Amino acid sequence: MGRKIVVAIGGNSLIKDREHQTVEDQYGAICETASQIAEICRDNRVLITHGNGPQVGFILQRSDIAFQSAAHMHRVPLVSCDADTQGAIGYQIQQALGNEFRKGGWDKNVVTLVTQIEVDRDDPAFEKPAKPIGSFYTPEEAEMIRQTNLDWQLMEDAGRGFRRVVASPLPKEIVELEAIRTLYERDFVLIAAGGGGIPVVSEGGQFRGVDAVIDKDRASALLASRLEADVLIISTAVTHAALNYKKENEERLGRIDRGTMGKYLEEGHFAAGSMKPKIEAALDFLERGGKEAIITDPAHIVDALEDRTGTRIY
Ligand code: ADP
Ligand code: MG
C-alpha cells in the first residue's frame, strides 16, 4: 500500500495574512491543502496532524475578553482551548478531505481522533514559555500589552512581530496510540494529535490536563516514529528551510543529509518556536528509523514528495 506518510499541517500556514484569518478563510486554505493531501492518499497510507498556534491563541484571547467584559462568563483554560482546536480544525480537514474523496469517487473513510499526549510534569518548559500563539504584534503594541496584560509573556517570532508565548513541554507518550494504529492499519485516513495533542500528566494512574501547547512538529515526529512511518511531511508557510533566513545571503536548502542538517541546526540557522522545532523533529524522526523528512508549503506537497521541490532531509 505505497509508503506510510505522516503529514503535519502548520497552523500558521492556514492564515495567509492579517486580512485572511476568519474561519472561512482558514477553511479555504485547508481546501487547498486537502486537494494536495488527497492526491498522495491515492497510493499511500496517510495520517494527518496539524498545528494550532494562531487558533489556540485566538480562542484563549476570546475567552479572556469575554471574561473581562461580560458578567457570568467563565475563562476557558488553555488545555481546553487545545481540545477545541482539535475539534474545529479536525472538522474542517475531515470535511475538506472527505469532499475531495467524494469528488474523486473514492471510497475512503476520514476521521478525526481526539488525542491526549502525556508530558512530564517536571518538564523545565513549564518555567520557560517558548511557544508563540495567537496574533502578531508590532513592538509598540507589544509594549502596551506588557503594561496591561501582566500575566502575558511575549517573544519576537522569526522576524514577523511579537507574539504571546506559552509553555511547550516535550511529548512523551500518545495516550490513544492503539486506537490510532488500529484505524491507520485498517486504511482510515486519520487526523490525530491536532495542535500537538492535548497535554496531560499522569498522577497515580490517572490523567489530568495541563495548560500548555505541545509543539505539533515534535508530536508529529513522535507519532510518525511510533507508527513506523517512512516519510514525515511538514507543511508550513515557506517552500524551503533556509540558511541565513531573511538575510541578503539567504540560501534555500534542497536535498540534505541529516548530519549536515544537524550541523546547520547547531550553527543557529533556525528560529526557536518556528523552524527550529521542525528541523529537530525531522532529525528526531530520522534517528528513530524514518526514511525521509520533507519541509515545504501546502501548494507543493505532491511536488515535494516526488522530489521536485522542498527541503528533503535523509
Ligand atoms: P507552522 O505553523 O507551520 O508550524 P511556524 O510559523 O511555526 O509555522 O514555522 C514556520 C516559519 O518559520 C516560517 O514561515 C518562517 O517564517 C520561519 N523560519 C524561521 N527560521 C527559518 C529558516 N531558517 N528557514 C525558513 N523559515 C524559517
Ligand atoms: Mg510552528
mmCIF file of C-alpha atoms and ligand atoms in Angstrom:
data_model
loop_
_atom_site.group_PDB
_atom_site.id
_atom_site.type_symbol
_atom_site.label_atom_id
_atom_site.label_comp_id
_atom_site.label_asym_id
_atom_site.label_seq_id
_atom_site.Cartn_x
_atom_site.Cartn_y
_atom_site.Cartn_z
ATOM 1 C CA MET A 1 0.000 0.000 0.000
ATOM 2 C CA GLY A 2 2.628 2.570 -1.056
ATOM 3 C CA ARG A 3 4.517 4.460 1.615
ATOM 4 C CA LYS A 4 3.474 5.230 5.162
ATOM 5 C CA ILE A 5 3.283 9.007 5.379
ATOM 6 C CA VAL A 6 2.531 11.453 8.170
ATOM 7 C CA VAL A 7 1.635 14.970 7.006
ATOM 8 C CA ALA A 8 1.813 17.758 9.581
ATOM 9 C CA ILE A 9 -0.187 20.844 8.570
ATOM 10 C CA GLY A 10 1.104 24.106 10.056
ATOM 11 C CA GLY A 11 -1.387 26.242 11.965
ATOM 12 C CA ASN A 12 0.291 29.376 10.607
ATOM 13 C CA SER A 13 0.110 28.036 7.048
ATOM 14 C CA LEU A 14 -3.694 28.265 7.294
ATOM 15 C CA ILE A 15 -3.545 32.023 7.796
ATOM 16 C CA LYS A 16 -2.168 33.932 4.829
ATOM 17 C CA ASP A 17 -2.132 37.379 6.460
ATOM 18 C CA ARG A 18 -3.949 39.546 8.976
ATOM 19 C CA GLU A 19 -6.766 40.209 6.495
ATOM 20 C CA HIS A 20 -7.382 36.496 5.941
ATOM 21 C CA GLN A 21 -7.801 34.873 9.304
ATOM 22 C CA THR A 22 -11.544 34.261 9.575
ATOM 23 C CA VAL A 23 -12.793 30.713 9.967
ATOM 24 C CA GLU A 24 -13.973 30.829 6.335
ATOM 25 C CA ASP A 25 -10.533 31.971 5.140
ATOM 26 C CA GLN A 26 -8.916 29.139 7.054
ATOM 27 C CA TYR A 27 -11.315 26.646 5.520
ATOM 28 C CA GLY A 28 -10.269 27.962 2.098
ATOM 29 C CA ALA A 29 -6.614 27.338 2.980
ATOM 30 C CA ILE A 30 -7.485 23.877 4.268
ATOM 31 C CA CYS A 31 -9.273 23.059 0.997
ATOM 32 C CA GLU A 32 -6.106 23.920 -0.939
ATOM 33 C CA THR A 33 -4.012 21.742 1.365
ATOM 34 C CA ALA A 34 -6.620 18.958 1.249
ATOM 35 C CA SER A 35 -6.531 18.705 -2.540
ATOM 36 C CA GLN A 36 -2.771 18.061 -2.306
ATOM 37 C CA ILE A 37 -3.165 15.563 0.515
ATOM 38 C CA ALA A 38 -5.965 13.705 -1.288
ATOM 39 C CA GLU A 39 -3.580 13.242 -4.190
ATOM 40 C CA ILE A 40 -1.000 11.473 -2.023
ATOM 41 C CA CYS A 41 -3.701 9.357 -0.326
ATOM 42 C CA ARG A 42 -4.273 7.643 -3.669
ATOM 43 C CA ASP A 43 -1.182 5.441 -3.424
ATOM 44 C CA ASN A 44 -0.009 5.808 0.164
ATOM 45 C CA ARG A 45 -1.194 5.326 3.712
ATOM 46 C CA VAL A 46 -1.592 8.810 5.136
ATOM 47 C CA LEU A 47 -2.126 10.220 8.613
ATOM 48 C CA ILE A 48 -2.602 13.935 9.162
ATOM 49 C CA THR A 49 -1.624 16.032 12.147
ATOM 50 C CA HIS A 50 -1.999 19.784 12.438
ATOM 51 C CA GLY A 51 -0.798 22.736 14.472
ATOM 52 C CA ASN A 52 -2.902 25.283 16.327
ATOM 53 C CA GLY A 53 -0.560 28.178 17.240
ATOM 54 C CA PRO A 54 -2.660 31.073 15.910
ATOM 55 C CA GLN A 55 -6.010 29.374 16.517
ATOM 56 C CA VAL A 56 -5.428 28.365 20.136
ATOM 57 C CA GLY A 57 -4.234 31.909 20.857
ATOM 58 C CA PHE A 58 -7.396 33.396 19.356
ATOM 59 C CA ILE A 59 -9.651 31.138 21.425
ATOM 60 C CA LEU A 60 -7.746 31.942 24.606
ATOM 61 C CA GLN A 61 -7.885 35.665 23.914
ATOM 62 C CA ARG A 62 -11.599 35.480 23.127
ATOM 63 C CA SER A 63 -12.103 33.773 26.469
ATOM 64 C CA ASP A 64 -10.115 36.488 28.272
ATOM 65 C CA ILE A 65 -12.071 39.279 26.578
ATOM 66 C CA ALA A 66 -15.407 37.638 27.371
ATOM 67 C CA PHE A 67 -14.365 37.111 30.994
ATOM 68 C CA GLN A 68 -13.353 40.760 31.384
ATOM 69 C CA SER A 69 -16.345 42.295 29.650
ATOM 70 C CA ALA A 70 -19.382 40.127 30.410
ATOM 71 C CA ALA A 71 -20.816 39.105 33.755
ATOM 72 C CA HIS A 72 -21.079 35.363 34.386
ATOM 73 C CA MET A 73 -18.662 34.400 31.610
ATOM 74 C CA HIS A 74 -16.029 31.906 32.741
ATOM 75 C CA ARG A 75 -12.480 31.667 31.437
ATOM 76 C CA VAL A 76 -11.538 28.700 29.245
ATOM 77 C CA PRO A 77 -8.306 27.021 30.390
ATOM 78 C CA LEU A 78 -5.587 26.713 27.735
ATOM 79 C CA VAL A 79 -5.763 22.906 27.754
ATOM 80 C CA SER A 80 -9.445 23.114 26.922
ATOM 81 C CA CYS A 81 -8.660 25.562 24.089
ATOM 82 C CA ASP A 82 -6.254 22.890 22.756
ATOM 83 C CA ALA A 83 -9.108 20.390 22.732
ATOM 84 C CA ASP A 84 -11.363 22.935 20.999
ATOM 85 C CA THR A 85 -8.835 23.336 18.175
ATOM 86 C CA GLN A 86 -8.640 19.571 17.630
ATOM 87 C CA GLY A 87 -12.381 19.571 17.048
ATOM 88 C CA ALA A 88 -12.644 22.730 14.955
ATOM 89 C CA ILE A 89 -9.581 22.242 12.736
ATOM 90 C CA GLY A 90 -10.067 18.474 12.601
ATOM 91 C CA TYR A 91 -13.634 19.032 11.435
ATOM 92 C CA GLN A 92 -12.500 21.313 8.617
ATOM 93 C CA ILE A 93 -9.787 18.921 7.410
ATOM 94 C CA GLN A 94 -12.157 15.970 7.713
ATOM 95 C CA GLN A 95 -14.822 17.734 5.660
ATOM 96 C CA ALA A 96 -12.443 19.122 3.012
ATOM 97 C CA LEU A 97 -10.627 15.819 2.541
ATOM 98 C CA GLY A 98 -13.879 13.849 2.568
ATOM 99 C CA ASN A 99 -15.188 16.147 -0.170
ATOM 100 C CA GLU A 100 -12.047 15.517 -2.235
ATOM 101 C CA PHE A 101 -12.593 11.776 -1.927
ATOM 102 C CA ARG A 102 -16.270 12.145 -2.829
ATOM 103 C CA LYS A 103 -15.306 14.253 -5.834
ATOM 104 C CA GLY A 104 -12.909 11.546 -6.989
ATOM 105 C CA GLY A 105 -15.489 8.828 -6.317
ATOM 106 C CA TRP A 106 -13.101 7.161 -3.864
ATOM 107 C CA ASP A 107 -14.354 5.003 -1.082
ATOM 108 C CA LYS A 108 -12.212 6.285 1.805
ATOM 109 C CA ASN A 109 -13.042 6.997 5.420
ATOM 110 C CA VAL A 110 -11.694 10.149 7.083
ATOM 111 C CA VAL A 111 -11.922 10.561 10.820
ATOM 112 C CA THR A 112 -10.561 12.895 13.500
ATOM 113 C CA LEU A 113 -9.411 11.388 16.754
ATOM 114 C CA VAL A 114 -9.239 13.436 19.964
ATOM 115 C CA THR A 115 -5.680 12.767 21.129
ATOM 116 C CA GLN A 116 -4.093 13.248 24.536
ATOM 117 C CA ILE A 117 -0.316 13.269 24.826
ATOM 118 C CA GLU A 118 1.482 12.663 28.060
ATOM 119 C CA VAL A 119 4.104 15.181 29.129
ATOM 120 C CA ASP A 120 6.440 15.282 32.115
ATOM 121 C CA ARG A 121 5.035 17.406 34.950
ATOM 122 C CA ASP A 122 8.614 18.432 35.790
ATOM 123 C CA ASP A 123 9.424 19.468 32.218
ATOM 124 C CA PRO A 124 11.531 22.658 32.520
ATOM 125 C CA ALA A 125 9.457 24.131 29.667
ATOM 126 C CA PHE A 126 6.726 24.942 32.228
ATOM 127 C CA GLU A 127 9.070 27.547 33.725
ATOM 128 C CA LYS A 128 10.147 28.962 30.360
ATOM 129 C CA PRO A 129 7.263 29.711 27.944
ATOM 130 C CA ALA A 130 8.572 29.483 24.352
ATOM 131 C CA LYS A 131 5.675 28.522 22.076
ATOM 132 C CA PRO A 132 4.220 31.505 20.149
ATOM 133 C CA ILE A 133 0.428 31.582 19.888
ATOM 134 C CA GLY A 134 -2.272 33.932 18.593
ATOM 135 C CA SER A 135 -1.813 37.252 16.810
ATOM 136 C CA PHE A 136 1.373 39.061 15.806
ATOM 137 C CA TYR A 137 2.028 42.486 17.356
ATOM 138 C CA THR A 138 4.214 45.457 16.432
ATOM 139 C CA PRO A 139 6.841 46.471 19.033
ATOM 140 C CA GLU A 140 4.543 49.358 20.134
ATOM 141 C CA GLU A 141 1.529 47.058 20.528
ATOM 142 C CA ALA A 142 3.708 44.580 22.403
ATOM 143 C CA GLU A 143 4.784 47.283 24.848
ATOM 144 C CA MET A 144 1.139 48.266 25.502
ATOM 145 C CA ILE A 145 0.222 44.634 26.096
ATOM 146 C CA ARG A 146 3.120 44.198 28.521
ATOM 147 C CA GLN A 147 1.717 47.032 30.630
ATOM 148 C CA THR A 148 -1.920 45.896 30.596
ATOM 149 C CA ASN A 149 -1.775 42.073 30.486
ATOM 150 C CA LEU A 150 0.656 41.424 33.295
ATOM 151 C CA ASP A 151 0.387 37.634 33.082
ATOM 152 C CA TRP A 152 1.333 37.531 29.378
ATOM 153 C CA GLN A 153 4.835 36.752 28.181
ATOM 154 C CA LEU A 154 5.780 37.987 24.715
ATOM 155 C CA MET A 155 8.549 36.991 22.336
ATOM 156 C CA GLU A 156 9.742 38.081 18.900
ATOM 157 C CA ASP A 157 8.706 35.418 16.349
ATOM 158 C CA ALA A 158 11.058 34.824 13.374
ATOM 159 C CA GLY A 159 11.103 38.453 12.164
ATOM 160 C CA ARG A 160 7.299 38.537 11.881
ATOM 161 C CA GLY A 161 6.468 40.512 15.026
ATOM 162 C CA PHE A 162 5.828 39.851 18.705
ATOM 163 C CA ARG A 163 3.554 37.094 19.985
ATOM 164 C CA ARG A 164 2.319 35.748 23.247
ATOM 165 C CA VAL A 165 4.262 32.650 24.319
ATOM 166 C CA VAL A 166 3.104 29.726 26.465
ATOM 167 C CA ALA A 167 4.755 26.642 27.938
ATOM 168 C CA SER A 168 5.545 23.896 25.445
ATOM 169 C CA PRO A 169 6.625 20.669 27.137
ATOM 170 C CA LEU A 170 8.045 17.716 25.185
ATOM 171 C CA PRO A 171 5.605 14.991 24.143
ATOM 172 C CA LYS A 172 6.350 11.635 25.820
ATOM 173 C CA GLU A 173 3.585 9.131 25.050
ATOM 174 C CA ILE A 174 0.453 9.214 22.910
ATOM 175 C CA VAL A 175 -2.434 8.046 25.067
ATOM 176 C CA GLU A 176 -4.661 6.924 22.174
ATOM 177 C CA LEU A 177 -1.831 5.259 20.212
ATOM 178 C CA GLU A 178 -3.505 1.853 19.951
ATOM 179 C CA ALA A 179 -6.727 3.336 18.568
ATOM 180 C CA ILE A 180 -4.723 5.409 16.095
ATOM 181 C CA ARG A 181 -2.641 2.445 14.992
ATOM 182 C CA THR A 182 -5.700 0.222 14.534
ATOM 183 C CA LEU A 183 -7.545 2.716 12.331
ATOM 184 C CA TYR A 184 -4.380 3.622 10.407
ATOM 185 C CA GLU A 185 -3.604 -0.009 9.587
ATOM 186 C CA ARG A 186 -7.207 -0.508 8.502
ATOM 187 C CA ASP A 187 -6.731 2.251 5.952
ATOM 188 C CA PHE A 188 -8.715 5.015 7.587
ATOM 189 C CA VAL A 189 -7.371 8.451 6.722
ATOM 190 C CA LEU A 190 -6.825 9.752 10.221
ATOM 191 C CA ILE A 191 -6.458 13.231 11.644
ATOM 192 C CA ALA A 192 -4.786 12.847 15.035
ATOM 193 C CA ALA A 193 -2.603 14.674 17.558
ATOM 194 C CA GLY A 194 -4.076 18.002 16.438
ATOM 195 C CA GLY A 195 -2.424 21.069 17.936
ATOM 196 C CA GLY A 196 0.403 18.809 19.120
ATOM 197 C CA GLY A 197 -2.066 16.775 21.214
ATOM 198 C CA ILE A 198 -3.846 17.712 24.421
ATOM 199 C CA PRO A 199 -1.116 17.805 27.094
ATOM 200 C CA VAL A 200 -1.812 15.590 30.106
ATOM 201 C CA VAL A 201 0.222 14.415 33.084
ATOM 202 C CA SER A 202 -0.140 11.094 34.833
ATOM 203 C CA GLU A 203 -0.980 11.079 38.543
ATOM 204 C CA GLY A 204 -1.398 7.713 40.238
ATOM 205 C CA GLY A 205 -2.550 6.074 37.033
ATOM 206 C CA GLN A 206 -4.963 8.893 36.137
ATOM 207 C CA PHE A 207 -4.530 11.596 33.519
ATOM 208 C CA ARG A 208 -5.025 15.299 34.156
ATOM 209 C CA GLY A 209 -4.861 18.071 31.562
ATOM 210 C CA VAL A 210 -2.226 20.804 31.918
ATOM 211 C CA ASP A 211 -2.172 24.319 30.476
ATOM 212 C CA ALA A 212 0.396 24.230 27.690
ATOM 213 C CA VAL A 213 0.713 23.772 23.927
ATOM 214 C CA ILE A 214 2.888 20.922 22.717
ATOM 215 C CA ASP A 215 4.776 21.739 19.545
ATOM 216 C CA LYS A 216 2.970 19.880 16.772
ATOM 217 C CA ASP A 217 6.213 19.165 14.900
ATOM 218 C CA ARG A 218 7.585 17.277 17.891
ATOM 219 C CA ALA A 219 4.281 15.448 18.463
ATOM 220 C CA SER A 220 4.114 14.563 14.753
ATOM 221 C CA ALA A 221 7.651 13.128 14.780
ATOM 222 C CA LEU A 222 6.791 11.035 17.832
ATOM 223 C CA LEU A 223 3.590 9.727 16.255
ATOM 224 C CA ALA A 224 5.280 9.091 12.895
ATOM 225 C CA SER A 225 8.010 7.028 14.524
ATOM 226 C CA ARG A 226 5.540 5.114 16.712
ATOM 227 C CA LEU A 227 3.622 4.196 13.530
ATOM 228 C CA GLU A 228 6.912 3.315 11.807
ATOM 229 C CA ALA A 229 6.128 5.749 9.005
ATOM 230 C CA ASP A 230 8.546 6.129 6.089
ATOM 231 C CA VAL A 231 8.045 9.835 5.421
ATOM 232 C CA LEU A 232 7.224 12.845 7.579
ATOM 233 C CA ILE A 233 5.993 15.824 5.566
ATOM 234 C CA ILE A 234 5.906 19.151 7.390
ATOM 235 C CA SER A 235 3.661 21.589 5.533
ATOM 236 C CA THR A 236 4.303 25.180 6.557
ATOM 237 C CA ALA A 237 4.215 28.754 5.225
ATOM 238 C CA VAL A 238 7.566 28.526 3.366
ATOM 239 C CA THR A 239 8.595 26.268 0.459
ATOM 240 C CA HIS A 240 12.028 25.555 1.989
ATOM 241 C CA ALA A 241 14.017 25.767 5.172
ATOM 242 C CA ALA A 242 16.825 28.247 4.584
ATOM 243 C CA LEU A 243 20.269 29.188 5.825
ATOM 244 C CA ASN A 244 20.679 32.859 6.764
ATOM 245 C CA TYR A 245 16.892 33.195 6.677
ATOM 246 C CA LYS A 246 15.657 36.683 5.671
ATOM 247 C CA LYS A 247 19.216 37.933 5.201
ATOM 248 C CA GLU A 248 20.804 39.033 1.942
ATOM 249 C CA ASN A 249 22.723 35.782 1.638
ATOM 250 C CA GLU A 250 19.682 33.572 2.291
ATOM 251 C CA GLU A 251 20.148 30.094 0.840
ATOM 252 C CA ARG A 252 17.290 27.615 0.427
ATOM 253 C CA LEU A 253 18.029 24.040 1.356
ATOM 254 C CA GLY A 254 17.064 21.229 -1.029
ATOM 255 C CA ARG A 255 18.242 17.622 -0.537
ATOM 256 C CA ILE A 256 20.395 17.355 2.519
ATOM 257 C CA ASP A 257 21.678 14.555 4.732
ATOM 258 C CA ARG A 258 20.878 14.589 8.410
ATOM 259 C CA GLY A 259 24.480 15.037 9.528
ATOM 260 C CA THR A 260 24.816 18.283 7.591
ATOM 261 C CA MET A 261 21.405 19.474 8.759
ATOM 262 C CA GLY A 262 22.422 18.754 12.349
ATOM 263 C CA LYS A 263 25.446 20.991 11.857
ATOM 264 C CA TYR A 264 23.293 23.850 10.492
ATOM 265 C CA LEU A 265 20.946 23.403 13.435
ATOM 266 C CA GLU A 266 23.852 23.796 15.847
ATOM 267 C CA GLU A 267 25.016 26.895 13.983
ATOM 268 C CA GLY A 268 21.676 28.508 14.860
ATOM 269 C CA HIS A 269 20.116 28.968 11.408
ATOM 270 C CA PHE A 270 16.592 28.053 12.526
ATOM 271 C CA ALA A 271 14.454 30.259 14.765
ATOM 272 C CA ALA A 272 13.212 28.871 18.098
ATOM 273 C CA GLY A 273 9.456 28.293 18.214
ATOM 274 C CA SER A 274 9.109 28.091 14.400
ATOM 275 C CA MET A 275 11.667 26.436 12.084
ATOM 276 C CA LYS A 276 13.934 25.020 14.797
ATOM 277 C CA PRO A 277 11.338 22.557 16.163
ATOM 278 C CA LYS A 278 10.670 21.382 12.589
ATOM 279 C CA ILE A 279 14.339 20.601 11.980
ATOM 280 C CA GLU A 280 14.656 18.957 15.390
ATOM 281 C CA ALA A 281 11.506 16.918 14.726
ATOM 282 C CA ALA A 282 12.777 15.875 11.295
ATOM 283 C CA LEU A 283 16.137 14.746 12.711
ATOM 284 C CA ASP A 284 14.437 13.005 15.607
ATOM 285 C CA PHE A 285 12.164 11.117 13.193
ATOM 286 C CA LEU A 286 15.135 10.005 11.062
ATOM 287 C CA GLU A 287 17.089 8.960 14.129
ATOM 288 C CA ARG A 288 14.205 6.712 15.173
ATOM 289 C CA GLY A 289 14.132 4.909 11.834
ATOM 290 C CA GLY A 290 12.213 7.232 9.479
ATOM 291 C CA LYS A 291 13.483 7.324 5.876
ATOM 292 C CA GLU A 292 12.963 10.967 4.960
ATOM 293 C CA ALA A 293 11.532 14.201 6.265
ATOM 294 C CA ILE A 294 10.243 16.913 3.942
ATOM 295 C CA ILE A 295 9.583 20.578 4.682
ATOM 296 C CA THR A 296 7.554 22.590 2.159
ATOM 297 C CA ASP A 297 4.413 24.705 1.784
ATOM 298 C CA PRO A 298 0.836 23.422 1.235
ATOM 299 C CA ALA A 299 0.870 24.050 -2.522
ATOM 300 C CA HIS A 300 3.935 21.858 -3.069
ATOM 301 C CA ILE A 301 3.175 18.743 -1.026
ATOM 302 C CA VAL A 302 2.787 16.494 -4.078
ATOM 303 C CA ASP A 303 5.791 18.003 -5.884
ATOM 304 C CA ALA A 304 7.968 17.714 -2.798
ATOM 305 C CA LEU A 305 7.026 14.085 -2.221
ATOM 306 C CA GLU A 306 8.089 13.408 -5.803
ATOM 307 C CA ASP A 307 11.408 15.152 -5.150
ATOM 308 C CA ARG A 308 10.811 18.212 -7.348
ATOM 309 C CA THR A 309 10.967 20.887 -4.643
ATOM 310 C CA GLY A 310 11.066 21.480 -0.878
ATOM 311 C CA THR A 311 13.691 20.686 1.727
ATOM 312 C CA ARG A 312 14.284 16.944 1.946
ATOM 313 C CA ILE A 313 16.335 15.517 4.792
ATOM 314 C CA TYR A 314 17.529 11.934 4.508
HETATM 315 P P1 ADP B 1 3.806 26.338 11.462
HETATM 316 O O1 ADP B 1 2.511 26.879 11.894
HETATM 317 O O2 ADP B 1 3.761 25.722 10.098
HETATM 318 O O3 ADP B 1 4.467 25.450 12.478
HETATM 319 P P2 ADP B 1 5.791 28.349 12.135
HETATM 320 O O4 ADP B 1 5.496 29.792 11.979
HETATM 321 O O5 ADP B 1 5.833 27.766 13.499
HETATM 322 O O6 ADP B 1 4.743 27.610 11.201
HETATM 323 O O7 ADP B 1 7.177 27.996 11.427
HETATM 324 C C1 ADP B 1 7.417 28.277 10.037
HETATM 325 C C2 ADP B 1 8.098 29.639 9.912
HETATM 326 O O8 ADP B 1 9.437 29.573 10.374
HETATM 327 C C3 ADP B 1 8.266 30.156 8.511
HETATM 328 O O9 ADP B 1 7.072 30.682 7.993
HETATM 329 C C4 ADP B 1 9.373 31.204 8.686
HETATM 330 O O10 ADP B 1 8.808 32.476 8.925
HETATM 331 C C5 ADP B 1 10.089 30.778 9.970
HETATM 332 N N1 ADP B 1 11.517 30.499 9.864
HETATM 333 C C6 ADP B 1 12.399 30.712 10.866
HETATM 334 N N2 ADP B 1 13.638 30.352 10.531
HETATM 335 C C7 ADP B 1 13.569 29.893 9.255
HETATM 336 C C8 ADP B 1 14.538 29.362 8.338
HETATM 337 N N3 ADP B 1 15.820 29.238 8.676
HETATM 338 N N4 ADP B 1 14.119 28.962 7.110
HETATM 339 C C9 ADP B 1 12.825 29.089 6.768
HETATM 340 N N5 ADP B 1 11.856 29.575 7.579
HETATM 341 C C10 ADP B 1 12.209 29.973 8.826
HETATM 342 MG MG MG B 2 5.045 26.019 14.401
#
